[in-house]
Structures are given as C-alpha cells and as structure tokens.
C-alpha cells in the first residue's frame, strides 16, 4: 500500500499537471461565444500609446481612429454582399466589363456620446453609405444607466446597427443601448441585427454583456485582465481626452 503522505503528494502533483495542461488553460481563458477579441498586435500597441499621460487631444483622436479601423475590419467581415455587380474597367487601354462585389446590407452606426464620437470617423470612412444616429447614456450616481439623448429615426430603414463605445468598464451603458435599439428595431419588417464594437473592455463588462445579451456579437480590441489594476481600462476620461476639455 502507498503511504498516506505519498498518496497526498501524488494527488497534488496530478492536480498541478491538470492545471498546467493546455485543456485547462483553454478553459480558463475561453471567452463566451458572442465575444470576439482581436488578435492583432497593433491593437494592443495603439491602446498602450493612448494610455500615456501627456498625450495631446489630436494624437489621442488619431490613435482612437486607427484602433477603431482595426477592430471594425473584424466586425464587418461577415456583411452580406452581392457578387454580381457589373463594373467597367480600363485595363492597359482596353475597356473591359467585369463583375464585382458590393455590400448589400443597409447599415447604421450608433456612437454612444461622448466617447463613441471618437470612433465615428473611422467607421464612416469604412462604410461611407452608412447612416449615423446618436445615443447619450450616462451612469447615474446610483450606478444606473440613464438615457439623456436619443436621435433614433422613427422609421426603421436599416438591417444592421453597430454600436460604438470605446471603453466598456461596467458594461451597463452598452446593455442599456442594446435594450433601446432592440425595442426600436422591432418596429421594422425584420428585427434589426445589433452588434457592439469596443476598443477595450473589463472582464466585468464582458460577463454582464454575455449574461444580459448572449445573442449580441461583441467585437472588442482587447480585454484588460490585470486584477491588480481595478480602475482598468485606463484610457482616462475618453470624452475629455478626445475634446480637450479636461
């Protein structure tokens, strides 16, 4: 028989091996299926630059625009498109008629004021025919999301909406925005597809969004998982830094 002390050591060693196995690590870091985190190295690089103190409002806006472009590329990869668009080309002096591709969905973006305004230009440059609406949601002293501005049109004329919110700290404002858009989007012929695009998020925000709206796809540049920094993500007051009002 194996002595009790030896059995305990063997059990402990087995537990350590299980914890260090690839399957265990995968389970620990696995994200909900509706959460898509960018693997692009430039995202973390640019977010690092945005966090630096002493950054001018101009540089902050430019970095936010560049980071938004990177995340929006991933958020728009699945858009429906038509492959039978005739186009006339001029190739080596000879005119040709070819067939091209064009996005076939009617789209809108909804930046959450004020921070989401810093993401708007990048999204509009990628989707030049998109509609732009605005929502203003702030967290009250009681930590509840309050809607203070709403410019959604009365008529639903789009098929997909991208909510823009650069920094998801608690996730409550984003959840409130989704709630508002779902009620509004139900008034169309078909329910509007809603997706959320963010640059940085905390695990707390990701957990809340997954619990409240597991049906909504969330595209985020990176998730801050530094347990020693409870105030992360440290992009500062995004509205103030964007518009130089701090």
PDB file of N, CA, C and O in Angstrom, residues 5 10 24 27 37 42 47-48 74 103 120 127 131 139 142 149 156-157 173 201 224 232-233:
ATOM      1  N   UNK A   5       0.984   9.883   3.100  1.00  0.00           N
ATOM      2  CA  UNK A   5       1.725  11.081   2.703  1.00  0.00           C
ATOM      3  C   UNK A   5       2.107  11.048   1.231  1.00  0.00           C
ATOM      4  O   UNK A   5       2.030  12.045   0.521  1.00  0.00           O
ATOM      5  N   UNK A  10       1.210  12.546  -4.579  1.00  0.00           N
ATOM      6  CA  UNK A  10       0.858  12.146  -5.938  1.00  0.00           C
ATOM      7  C   UNK A  10      -0.400  12.870  -6.421  1.00  0.00           C
ATOM      8  O   UNK A  10      -0.493  13.292  -7.583  1.00  0.00           O
ATOM      9  N   UNK A  24      -6.757  22.773 -19.688  1.00  0.00           N
ATOM     10  CA  UNK A  24      -7.116  23.581 -18.524  1.00  0.00           C
ATOM     11  C   UNK A  24      -6.934  25.055 -18.817  1.00  0.00           C
ATOM     12  O   UNK A  24      -7.754  25.888 -18.452  1.00  0.00           O
ATOM     13  N   UNK A  27      -9.732  26.323 -20.983  1.00  0.00           N
ATOM     14  CA  UNK A  27     -10.982  26.510 -20.248  1.00  0.00           C
ATOM     15  C   UNK A  27     -10.947  27.781 -19.422  1.00  0.00           C
ATOM     16  O   UNK A  27     -11.934  28.485 -19.284  1.00  0.00           O
ATOM     17  N   UNK A  37     -12.536  38.815 -29.576  1.00  0.00           N
ATOM     18  CA  UNK A  37     -11.419  39.669 -29.164  1.00  0.00           C
ATOM     19  C   UNK A  37     -10.358  39.668 -30.258  1.00  0.00           C
ATOM     20  O   UNK A  37      -9.938  38.613 -30.733  1.00  0.00           O
ATOM     21  N   UNK A  42      -1.224  45.259 -33.417  1.00  0.00           N
ATOM     22  CA  UNK A  42      -1.288  46.712 -33.466  1.00  0.00           C
ATOM     23  C   UNK A  42      -2.351  47.280 -32.526  1.00  0.00           C
ATOM     24  O   UNK A  42      -2.244  48.424 -32.099  1.00  0.00           O
ATOM     25  N   UNK A  47      -3.395  50.941 -28.176  1.00  0.00           N
ATOM     26  CA  UNK A  47      -4.052  51.193 -26.899  1.00  0.00           C
ATOM     27  C   UNK A  47      -3.027  51.605 -25.858  1.00  0.00           C
ATOM     28  O   UNK A  47      -3.272  52.497 -25.030  1.00  0.00           O
ATOM     29  N   UNK A  48      -1.858  50.977 -25.884  1.00  0.00           N
ATOM     30  CA  UNK A  48      -0.778  51.363 -24.970  1.00  0.00           C
ATOM     31  C   UNK A  48      -0.404  52.824 -25.176  1.00  0.00           C
ATOM     32  O   UNK A  48      -0.203  53.575 -24.209  1.00  0.00           O
ATOM     33  N   UNK A  74     -12.581  43.616 -38.430  1.00  0.00           N
ATOM     34  CA  UNK A  74     -13.026  42.310 -37.957  1.00  0.00           C
ATOM     35  C   UNK A  74     -14.537  42.277 -37.757  1.00  0.00           C
ATOM     36  O   UNK A  74     -15.181  41.255 -37.988  1.00  0.00           O
ATOM     37  N   UNK A 103     -21.370  45.616 -50.872  1.00  0.00           N
ATOM     38  CA  UNK A 103     -22.147  45.338 -49.654  1.00  0.00           C
ATOM     39  C   UNK A 103     -23.622  45.569 -49.944  1.00  0.00           C
ATOM     40  O   UNK A 103     -24.016  46.617 -50.472  1.00  0.00           O
ATOM     41  N   UNK A 120     -16.347  57.426 -34.698  1.00  0.00           N
ATOM     42  CA  UNK A 120     -17.284  57.614 -35.803  1.00  0.00           C
ATOM     43  C   UNK A 120     -16.599  57.808 -37.144  1.00  0.00           C
ATOM     44  O   UNK A 120     -16.995  57.204 -38.152  1.00  0.00           O
ATOM     45  N   UNK A 127     -17.446  52.587 -44.053  1.00  0.00           N
ATOM     46  CA  UNK A 127     -18.814  52.364 -44.522  1.00  0.00           C
ATOM     47  C   UNK A 127     -19.410  53.709 -44.940  1.00  0.00           C
ATOM     48  O   UNK A 127     -20.235  54.281 -44.234  1.00  0.00           O
ATOM     49  N   UNK A 131     -25.776  55.103 -42.282  1.00  0.00           N
ATOM     50  CA  UNK A 131     -26.470  56.153 -41.548  1.00  0.00           C
ATOM     51  C   UNK A 131     -25.817  56.295 -40.176  1.00  0.00           C
ATOM     52  O   UNK A 131     -25.259  55.331 -39.643  1.00  0.00           O
ATOM     53  N   UNK A 139     -23.988  57.038 -16.610  1.00  0.00           N
ATOM     54  CA  UNK A 139     -24.192  56.254 -15.396  1.00  0.00           C
ATOM     55  C   UNK A 139     -24.503  57.217 -14.258  1.00  0.00           C
ATOM     56  O   UNK A 139     -23.710  58.110 -13.956  1.00  0.00           O
ATOM     57  N   UNK A 142     -26.373  56.556  -8.744  1.00  0.00           N
ATOM     58  CA  UNK A 142     -26.820  55.266  -8.206  1.00  0.00           C
ATOM     59  C   UNK A 142     -26.325  54.105  -9.064  1.00  0.00           C
ATOM     60  O   UNK A 142     -26.782  52.977  -8.928  1.00  0.00           O
ATOM     61  N   UNK A 149     -30.089  61.358 -24.238  1.00  0.00           N
ATOM     62  CA  UNK A 149     -30.162  61.868 -25.610  1.00  0.00           C
ATOM     63  C   UNK A 149     -30.489  60.711 -26.534  1.00  0.00           C
ATOM     64  O   UNK A 149     -29.877  59.635 -26.441  1.00  0.00           O
ATOM     65  N   UNK A 156     -37.674  52.563 -39.185  1.00  0.00           N
ATOM     66  CA  UNK A 156     -36.545  51.641 -39.236  1.00  0.00           C
ATOM     67  C   UNK A 156     -36.261  51.320 -40.701  1.00  0.00           C
ATOM     68  O   UNK A 156     -37.061  50.665 -41.371  1.00  0.00           O
ATOM     69  N   UNK A 157     -35.101  51.775 -41.205  1.00  0.00           N
ATOM     70  CA  UNK A 157     -34.789  51.590 -42.622  1.00  0.00           C
ATOM     71  C   UNK A 157     -33.450  50.898 -42.835  1.00  0.00           C
ATOM     72  O   UNK A 157     -32.870  50.988 -43.916  1.00  0.00           O
ATOM     73  N   UNK A 173     -23.880  50.770 -19.590  1.00  0.00           N
ATOM     74  CA  UNK A 173     -24.328  51.697 -20.627  1.00  0.00           C
ATOM     75  C   UNK A 173     -24.550  50.962 -21.947  1.00  0.00           C
ATOM     76  O   UNK A 173     -25.527  51.213 -22.667  1.00  0.00           O
ATOM     77  N   UNK A 201     -12.176  46.512 -22.929  1.00  0.00           N
ATOM     78  CA  UNK A 201     -13.250  46.105 -22.014  1.00  0.00           C
ATOM     79  C   UNK A 201     -12.655  45.427 -20.792  1.00  0.00           C
ATOM     80  O   UNK A 201     -11.550  44.876 -20.839  1.00  0.00           O
ATOM     81  N   UNK A 224      -8.887  43.857 -20.642  1.00  0.00           N
ATOM     82  CA  UNK A 224      -7.949  44.052 -19.539  1.00  0.00           C
ATOM     83  C   UNK A 224      -8.231  43.044 -18.443  1.00  0.00           C
ATOM     84  O   UNK A 224      -9.319  43.018 -17.878  1.00  0.00           O
ATOM     85  N   UNK A 232      -8.758  49.725 -14.345  1.00  0.00           N
ATOM     86  CA  UNK A 232      -8.571  49.468 -15.763  1.00  0.00           C
ATOM     87  C   UNK A 232      -9.942  49.299 -16.414  1.00  0.00           C
ATOM     88  O   UNK A 232     -10.871  48.844 -15.776  1.00  0.00           O
ATOM     89  N   UNK A 233     -10.112  49.614 -17.704  1.00  0.00           N
ATOM     90  CA  UNK A 233      -9.092  50.065 -18.640  1.00  0.00           C
ATOM     91  C   UNK A 233      -8.773  51.552 -18.469  1.00  0.00           C
ATOM     92  O   UNK A 233      -9.672  52.371 -18.368  1.00  0.00           O
TER      93      UNK A 233
END
